[in-house]
Short mmCIF file of C-alpha atoms in Angstrom, two decimals:
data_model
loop_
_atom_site.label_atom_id
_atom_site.label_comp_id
_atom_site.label_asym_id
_atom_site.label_seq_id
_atom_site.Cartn_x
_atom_site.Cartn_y
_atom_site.Cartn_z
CA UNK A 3 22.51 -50.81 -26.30
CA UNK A 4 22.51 -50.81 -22.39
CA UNK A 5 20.91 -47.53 -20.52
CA UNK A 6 23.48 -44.85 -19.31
CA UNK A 7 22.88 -44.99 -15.97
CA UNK A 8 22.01 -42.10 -13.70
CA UNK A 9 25.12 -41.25 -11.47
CA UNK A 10 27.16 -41.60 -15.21
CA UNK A 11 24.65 -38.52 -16.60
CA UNK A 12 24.84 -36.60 -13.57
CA UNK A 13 28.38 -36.99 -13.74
CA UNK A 14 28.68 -35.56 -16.78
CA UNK A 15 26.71 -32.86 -16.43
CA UNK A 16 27.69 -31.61 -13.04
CA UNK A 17 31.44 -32.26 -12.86
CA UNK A 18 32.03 -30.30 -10.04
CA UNK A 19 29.48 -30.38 -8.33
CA UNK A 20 28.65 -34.23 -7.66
CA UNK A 21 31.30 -35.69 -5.31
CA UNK A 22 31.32 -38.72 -5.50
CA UNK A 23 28.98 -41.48 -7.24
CA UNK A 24 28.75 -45.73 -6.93
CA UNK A 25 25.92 -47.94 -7.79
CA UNK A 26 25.46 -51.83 -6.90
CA UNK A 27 22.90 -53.89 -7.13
CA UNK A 28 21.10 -51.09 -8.35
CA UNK A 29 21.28 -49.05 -5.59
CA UNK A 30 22.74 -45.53 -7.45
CA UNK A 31 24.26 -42.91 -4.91
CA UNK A 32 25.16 -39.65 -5.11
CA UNK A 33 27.13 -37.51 -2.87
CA UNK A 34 26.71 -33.93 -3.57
CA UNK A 35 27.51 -30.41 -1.27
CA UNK A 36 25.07 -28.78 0.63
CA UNK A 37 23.97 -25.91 -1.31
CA UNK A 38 23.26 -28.02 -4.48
CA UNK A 39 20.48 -29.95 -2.92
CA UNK A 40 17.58 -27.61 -4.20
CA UNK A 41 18.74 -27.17 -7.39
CA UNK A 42 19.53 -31.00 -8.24
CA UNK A 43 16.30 -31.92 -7.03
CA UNK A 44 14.26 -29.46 -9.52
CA UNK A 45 16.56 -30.49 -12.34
CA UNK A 46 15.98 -34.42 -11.05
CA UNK A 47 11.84 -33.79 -11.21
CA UNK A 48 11.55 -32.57 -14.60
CA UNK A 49 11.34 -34.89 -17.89
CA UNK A 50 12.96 -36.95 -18.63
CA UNK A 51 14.31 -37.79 -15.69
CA UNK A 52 11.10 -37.75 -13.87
CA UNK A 53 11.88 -37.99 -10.54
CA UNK A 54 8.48 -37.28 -9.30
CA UNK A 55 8.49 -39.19 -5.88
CA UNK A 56 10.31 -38.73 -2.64
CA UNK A 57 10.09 -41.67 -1.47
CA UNK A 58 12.03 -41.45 2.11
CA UNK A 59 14.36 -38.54 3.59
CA UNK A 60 16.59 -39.14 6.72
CA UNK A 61 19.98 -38.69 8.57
CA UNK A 62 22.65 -40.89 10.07
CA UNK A 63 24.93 -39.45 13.07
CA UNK A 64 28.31 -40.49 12.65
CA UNK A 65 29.49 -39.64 15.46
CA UNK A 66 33.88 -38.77 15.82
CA UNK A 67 33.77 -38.19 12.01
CA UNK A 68 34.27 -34.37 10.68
CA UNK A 69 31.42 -33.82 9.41
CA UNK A 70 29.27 -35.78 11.76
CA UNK A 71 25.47 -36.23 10.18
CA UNK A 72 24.83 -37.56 6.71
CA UNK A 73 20.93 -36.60 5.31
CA UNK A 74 19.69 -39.35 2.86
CA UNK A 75 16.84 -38.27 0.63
CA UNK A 76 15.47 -41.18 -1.82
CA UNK A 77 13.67 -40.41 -4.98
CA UNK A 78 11.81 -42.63 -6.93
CA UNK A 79 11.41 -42.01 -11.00
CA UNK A 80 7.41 -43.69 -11.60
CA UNK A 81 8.36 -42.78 -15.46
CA UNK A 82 11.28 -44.90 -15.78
CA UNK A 83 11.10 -47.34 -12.85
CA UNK A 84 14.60 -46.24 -11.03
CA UNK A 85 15.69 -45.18 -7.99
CA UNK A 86 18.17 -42.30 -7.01
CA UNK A 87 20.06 -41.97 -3.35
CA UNK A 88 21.27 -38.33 -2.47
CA UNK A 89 23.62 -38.10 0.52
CA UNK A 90 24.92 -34.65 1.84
CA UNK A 91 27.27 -34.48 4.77
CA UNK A 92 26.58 -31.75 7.03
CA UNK A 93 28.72 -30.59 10.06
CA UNK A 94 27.51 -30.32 13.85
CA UNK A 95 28.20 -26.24 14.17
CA UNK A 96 26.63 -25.45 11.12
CA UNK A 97 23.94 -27.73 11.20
CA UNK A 98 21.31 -26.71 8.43
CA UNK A 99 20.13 -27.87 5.00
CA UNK A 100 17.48 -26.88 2.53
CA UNK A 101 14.00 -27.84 2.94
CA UNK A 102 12.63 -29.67 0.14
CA UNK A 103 8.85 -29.17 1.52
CA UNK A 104 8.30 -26.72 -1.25
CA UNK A 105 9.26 -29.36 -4.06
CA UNK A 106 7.46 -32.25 -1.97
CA UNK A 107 4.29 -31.97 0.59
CA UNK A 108 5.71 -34.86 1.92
CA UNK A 109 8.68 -33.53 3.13
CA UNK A 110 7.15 -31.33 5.72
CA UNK A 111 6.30 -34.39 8.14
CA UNK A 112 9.68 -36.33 7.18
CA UNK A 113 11.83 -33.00 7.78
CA UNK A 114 9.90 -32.60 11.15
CA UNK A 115 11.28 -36.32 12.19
CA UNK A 116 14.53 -35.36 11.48
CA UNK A 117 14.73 -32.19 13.55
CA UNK A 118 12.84 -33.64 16.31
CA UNK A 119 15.37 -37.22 16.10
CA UNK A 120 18.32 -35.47 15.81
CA UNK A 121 18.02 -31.58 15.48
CA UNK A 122 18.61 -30.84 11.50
CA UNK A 123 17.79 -27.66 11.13
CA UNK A 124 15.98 -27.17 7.48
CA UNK A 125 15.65 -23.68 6.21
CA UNK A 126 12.35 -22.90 4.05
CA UNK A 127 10.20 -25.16 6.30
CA UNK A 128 7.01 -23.96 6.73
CA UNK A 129 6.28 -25.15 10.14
CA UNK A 130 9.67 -26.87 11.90
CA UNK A 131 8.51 -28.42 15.43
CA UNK A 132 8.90 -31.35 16.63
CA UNK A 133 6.63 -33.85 15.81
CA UNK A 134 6.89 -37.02 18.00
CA UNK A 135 8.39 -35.83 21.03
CA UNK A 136 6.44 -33.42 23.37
CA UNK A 137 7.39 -29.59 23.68
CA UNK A 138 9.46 -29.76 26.79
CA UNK A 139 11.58 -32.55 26.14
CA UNK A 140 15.09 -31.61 25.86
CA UNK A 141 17.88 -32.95 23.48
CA UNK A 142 17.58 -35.24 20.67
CA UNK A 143 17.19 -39.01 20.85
CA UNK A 144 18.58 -40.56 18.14
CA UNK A 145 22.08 -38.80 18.33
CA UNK A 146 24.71 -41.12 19.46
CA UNK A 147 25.67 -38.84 22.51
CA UNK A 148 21.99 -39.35 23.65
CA UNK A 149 22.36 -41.03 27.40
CA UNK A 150 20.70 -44.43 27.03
CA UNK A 151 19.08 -44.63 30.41
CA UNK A 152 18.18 -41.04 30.38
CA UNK A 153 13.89 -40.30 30.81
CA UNK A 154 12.15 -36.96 30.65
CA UNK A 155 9.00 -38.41 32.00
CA UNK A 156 5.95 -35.69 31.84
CA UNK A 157 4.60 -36.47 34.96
CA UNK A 158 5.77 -37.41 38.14
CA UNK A 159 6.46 -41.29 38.24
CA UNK A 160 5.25 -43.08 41.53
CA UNK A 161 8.68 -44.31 42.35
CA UNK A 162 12.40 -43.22 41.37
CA UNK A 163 12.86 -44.28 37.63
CA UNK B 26 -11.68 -59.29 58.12
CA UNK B 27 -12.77 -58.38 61.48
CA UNK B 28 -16.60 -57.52 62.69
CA UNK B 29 -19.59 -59.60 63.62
CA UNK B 30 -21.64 -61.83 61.43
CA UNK B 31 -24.12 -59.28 59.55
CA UNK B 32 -20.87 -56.88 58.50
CA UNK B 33 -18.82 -59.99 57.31
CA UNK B 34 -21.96 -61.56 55.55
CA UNK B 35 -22.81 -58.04 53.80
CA UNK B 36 -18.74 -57.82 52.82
CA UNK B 37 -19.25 -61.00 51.34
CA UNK B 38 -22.76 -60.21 49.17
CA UNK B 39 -21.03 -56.62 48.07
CA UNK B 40 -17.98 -58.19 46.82
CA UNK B 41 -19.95 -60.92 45.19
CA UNK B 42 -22.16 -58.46 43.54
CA UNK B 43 -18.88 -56.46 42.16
CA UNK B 44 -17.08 -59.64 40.98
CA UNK B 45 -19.38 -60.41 38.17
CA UNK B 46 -20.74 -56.97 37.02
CA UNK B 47 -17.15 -55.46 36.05
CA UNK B 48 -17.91 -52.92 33.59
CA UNK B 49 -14.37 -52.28 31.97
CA UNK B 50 -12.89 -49.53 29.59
CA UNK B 51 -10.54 -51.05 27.27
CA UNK B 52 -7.20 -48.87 27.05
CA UNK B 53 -5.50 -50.38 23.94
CA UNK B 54 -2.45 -48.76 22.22
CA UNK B 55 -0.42 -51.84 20.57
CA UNK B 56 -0.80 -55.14 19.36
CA UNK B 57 -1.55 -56.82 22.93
CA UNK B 58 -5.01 -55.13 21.84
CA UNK B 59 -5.90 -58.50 19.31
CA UNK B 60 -5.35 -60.82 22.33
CA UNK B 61 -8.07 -58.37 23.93
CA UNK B 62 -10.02 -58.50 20.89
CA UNK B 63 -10.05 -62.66 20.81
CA UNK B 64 -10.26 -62.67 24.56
CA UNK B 65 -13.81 -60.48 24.16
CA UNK B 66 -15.55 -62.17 21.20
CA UNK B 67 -17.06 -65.50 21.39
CA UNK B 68 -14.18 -67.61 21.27
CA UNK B 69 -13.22 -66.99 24.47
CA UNK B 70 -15.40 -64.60 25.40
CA UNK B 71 -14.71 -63.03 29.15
CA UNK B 72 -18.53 -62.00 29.42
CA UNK B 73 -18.71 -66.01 30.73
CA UNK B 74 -16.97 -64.18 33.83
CA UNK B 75 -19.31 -61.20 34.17
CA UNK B 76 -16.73 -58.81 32.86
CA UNK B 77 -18.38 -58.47 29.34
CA UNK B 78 -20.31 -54.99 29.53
CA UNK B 79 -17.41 -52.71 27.17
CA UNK B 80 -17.84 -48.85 28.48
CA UNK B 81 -16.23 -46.12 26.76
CA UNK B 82 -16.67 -43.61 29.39
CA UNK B 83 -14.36 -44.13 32.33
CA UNK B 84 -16.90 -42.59 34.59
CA UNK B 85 -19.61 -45.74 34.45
CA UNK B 86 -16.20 -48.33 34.61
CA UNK B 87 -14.97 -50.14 37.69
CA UNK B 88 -11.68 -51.79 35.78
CA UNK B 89 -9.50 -50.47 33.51
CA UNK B 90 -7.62 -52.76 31.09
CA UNK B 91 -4.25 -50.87 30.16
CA UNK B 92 -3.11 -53.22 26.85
CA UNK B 93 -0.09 -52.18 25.21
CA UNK B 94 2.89 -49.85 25.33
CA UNK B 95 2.51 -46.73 27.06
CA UNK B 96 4.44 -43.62 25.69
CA UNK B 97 5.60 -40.69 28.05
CA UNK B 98 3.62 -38.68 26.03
CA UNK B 99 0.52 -40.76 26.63
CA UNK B 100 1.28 -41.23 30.58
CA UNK B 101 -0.94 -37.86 31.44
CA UNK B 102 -3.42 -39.56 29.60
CA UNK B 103 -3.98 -42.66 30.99
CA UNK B 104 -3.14 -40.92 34.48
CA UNK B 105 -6.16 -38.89 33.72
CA UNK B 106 -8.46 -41.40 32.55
CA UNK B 107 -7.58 -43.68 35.60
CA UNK B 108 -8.81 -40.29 38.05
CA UNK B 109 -11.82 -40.11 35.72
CA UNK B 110 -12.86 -43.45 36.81
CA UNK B 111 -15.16 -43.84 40.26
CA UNK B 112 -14.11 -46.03 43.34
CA UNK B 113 -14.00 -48.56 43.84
CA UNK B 114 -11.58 -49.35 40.88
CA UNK B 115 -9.55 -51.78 39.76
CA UNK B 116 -6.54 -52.06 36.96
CA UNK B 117 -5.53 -54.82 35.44
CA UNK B 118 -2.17 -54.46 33.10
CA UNK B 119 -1.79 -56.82 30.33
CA UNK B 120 1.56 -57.55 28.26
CA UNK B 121 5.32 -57.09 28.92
CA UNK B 122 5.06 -53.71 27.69
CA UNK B 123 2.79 -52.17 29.96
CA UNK B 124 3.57 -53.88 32.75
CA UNK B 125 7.98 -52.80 32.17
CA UNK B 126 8.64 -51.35 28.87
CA UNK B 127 9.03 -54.33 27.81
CA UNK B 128 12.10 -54.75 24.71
CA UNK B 129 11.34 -50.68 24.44
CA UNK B 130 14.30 -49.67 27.42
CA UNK B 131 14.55 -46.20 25.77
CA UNK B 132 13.43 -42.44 25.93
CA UNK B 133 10.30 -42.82 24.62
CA UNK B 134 7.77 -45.53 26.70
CA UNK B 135 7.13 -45.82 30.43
CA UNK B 136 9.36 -48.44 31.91
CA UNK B 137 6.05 -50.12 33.64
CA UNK B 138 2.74 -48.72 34.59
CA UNK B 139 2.99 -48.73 38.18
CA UNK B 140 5.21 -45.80 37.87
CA UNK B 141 1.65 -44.19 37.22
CA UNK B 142 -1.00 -45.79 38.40
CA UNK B 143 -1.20 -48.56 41.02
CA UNK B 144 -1.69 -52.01 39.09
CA UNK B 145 -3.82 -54.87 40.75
CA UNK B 146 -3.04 -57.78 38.27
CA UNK B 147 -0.10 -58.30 36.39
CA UNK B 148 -0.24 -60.43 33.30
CA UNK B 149 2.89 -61.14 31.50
CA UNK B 150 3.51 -61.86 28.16
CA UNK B 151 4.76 -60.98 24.43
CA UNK B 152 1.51 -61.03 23.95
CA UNK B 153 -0.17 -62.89 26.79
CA UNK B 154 -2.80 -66.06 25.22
CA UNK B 155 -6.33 -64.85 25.92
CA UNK B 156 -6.10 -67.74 28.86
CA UNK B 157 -4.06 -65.67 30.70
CA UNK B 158 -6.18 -62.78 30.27
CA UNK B 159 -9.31 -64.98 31.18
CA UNK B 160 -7.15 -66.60 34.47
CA UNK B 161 -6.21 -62.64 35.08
CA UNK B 162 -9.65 -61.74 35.64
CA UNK B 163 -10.59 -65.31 37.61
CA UNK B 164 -7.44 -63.68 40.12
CA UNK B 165 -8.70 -60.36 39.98
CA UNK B 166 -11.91 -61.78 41.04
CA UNK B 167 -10.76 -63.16 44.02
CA UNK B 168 -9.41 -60.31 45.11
CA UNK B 169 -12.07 -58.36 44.54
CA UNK B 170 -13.95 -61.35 46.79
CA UNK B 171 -11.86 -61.66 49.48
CA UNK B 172 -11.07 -57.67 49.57
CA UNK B 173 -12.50 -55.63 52.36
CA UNK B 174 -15.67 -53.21 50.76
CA UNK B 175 -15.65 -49.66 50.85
CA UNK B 176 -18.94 -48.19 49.85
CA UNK B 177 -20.80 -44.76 51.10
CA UNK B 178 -22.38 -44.93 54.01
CA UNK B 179 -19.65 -47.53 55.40
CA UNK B 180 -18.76 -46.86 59.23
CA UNK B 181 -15.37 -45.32 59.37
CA UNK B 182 -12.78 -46.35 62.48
#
């Protein structure tokens, strides 16, 4: 007998609260609200799902859509070999989320990307600063309405840049 | 060059003396750093120019080698570094990267190093072949030959 698959159990067992699912290729996806994130993800590490392993946690601007920014969190199951995709979409006023730092030590570095790339705001985080870009720079890079030529240099430049 | 034969001829022994004792400190932040590497050991080996002695301390180095992307968060540092170092000094700036940002147009690297620090030898390339860097410091050479001396108790006009 072939092995229910993931996004058909979590279907099942959170009707209303899972979105919408697909999987190809083996690529399973979930797309769940905001304030389920925490609670999915404890449910998601115990047995016998086992999804002990965040493997990757990011965002995609969308710019012109309602709710602009999509976060992407990818857990990995060592126990059973499979791979889970969580998407929430979040909104440009209310731009916050759930940190998952306290469920992953990895998280802490991978949220601070995210706020300093495009200014996710994650609540619980023990420490949220930015962590590639110095102190005084001002905006965030990777969001589509970031000016392309635009430099924040830290010291004065010899000639006009 | 003006002046009579002794301060042309002593111009001429200073800058032969600098030319081969370049002490360098190597400041490598990307992969143009394993064309330095090759360039240094014995394949190609730029101590056969009198450039070999590797300092670590900008304070005993005449050239600087600035190899590899520079960041905007790492400009203060290399700006630093390069007023660490004593006169007379030289810079030599090696790979596309350093010398104009290179394929990185964007917020985060230095679109050249001359917006920092004045560069005497350009070498190009994505990476340059540790020939270039060995003809780079052959060019610097000359300059560094042909260049008028300052040193301390030099007569001021």
């Amino acid at each position: 007998m072939e092995k229910k698959k993931i996004t058909e159990i979590l279907k099942e067992k959170f009707p209303e609260k899972i979105k919408q699912t697909s999987a190809q290729f083996g690529d399973e996806t979930i797309v769940i609200e905001r304030d389920f994130l925490r609670d999915l993800c404890t449910f998601m590490m115990k047995e016998p799902y086992a999804y002990t392993m965040l493997l990757d946690l990011t965002c995609v601007d969308y710019m012109g859509e309602d709710l602009r920014f999509e976060m992407v969190y990818h857990l990995f199951s060592m126990a059973n070999n499979e791979r889970l995709r969580i998407k929430v979409r979040l909104s440009e006023k209310d731009l916050k989320i759930d940190s998952l730092t306290p469920l992953w030590k990895n998280a802490n570095w991978l949220e601070r990307e995210v706020y300093d790339m495009f200014g996710v705001h994650f609540e619980g985080h023990p420490y949220l600063v930015r962590l590639f870009m110095y102190d005084s720079f001002e905006g965030y890079p990777l969001r589509k309405d970031y000016p392309l030529r635009k430099r924040q240099p830290l010291i004065p430049m010899r000639r006009k840049v | 060059m003006s002046g009579g034969w002794f301060t042309t001829k002593l111009n001429y022994v200073i800058g032969w003396g600098r030319k081969f004792s370049l002490f360098h400190y190597p400041f490598i932040t990307a992969c143009c750093g394993m064309e330095y590497m090759s360039t240094a050991c014995a394949h190609w080996d730029f101590d056969r120019f009198g450039c070999g002695l590797t300092t670590f301390s900008p304070r005993q180095a005449d050239l600087i080698m600035v190899v590899g992307t520079i960041s905007q968060k790492e400009a203060p540092v290399l700006k630093t570094i390069y007023d660490q170092m004593c006169e007379p000094k030289w810079v030599l700036a090696i790979g596309a990267c350093t010398l104009s940002g290179g394929i990185y147009d964007n917020y985060a690297v230095v679109q050249g190093i001359d917006n920092i620090i004045p560069v005497d030898v350009y070498v190009p390339g994505c990476p340059p072949r540790p020939e270039t860097i060995l003809d780079a410091i052959v060019k610097l050479q000359e300059k560094i030959q042909n260049q008028e001396q300052e040193f301390r108790w030099k007569r001021r006009k």
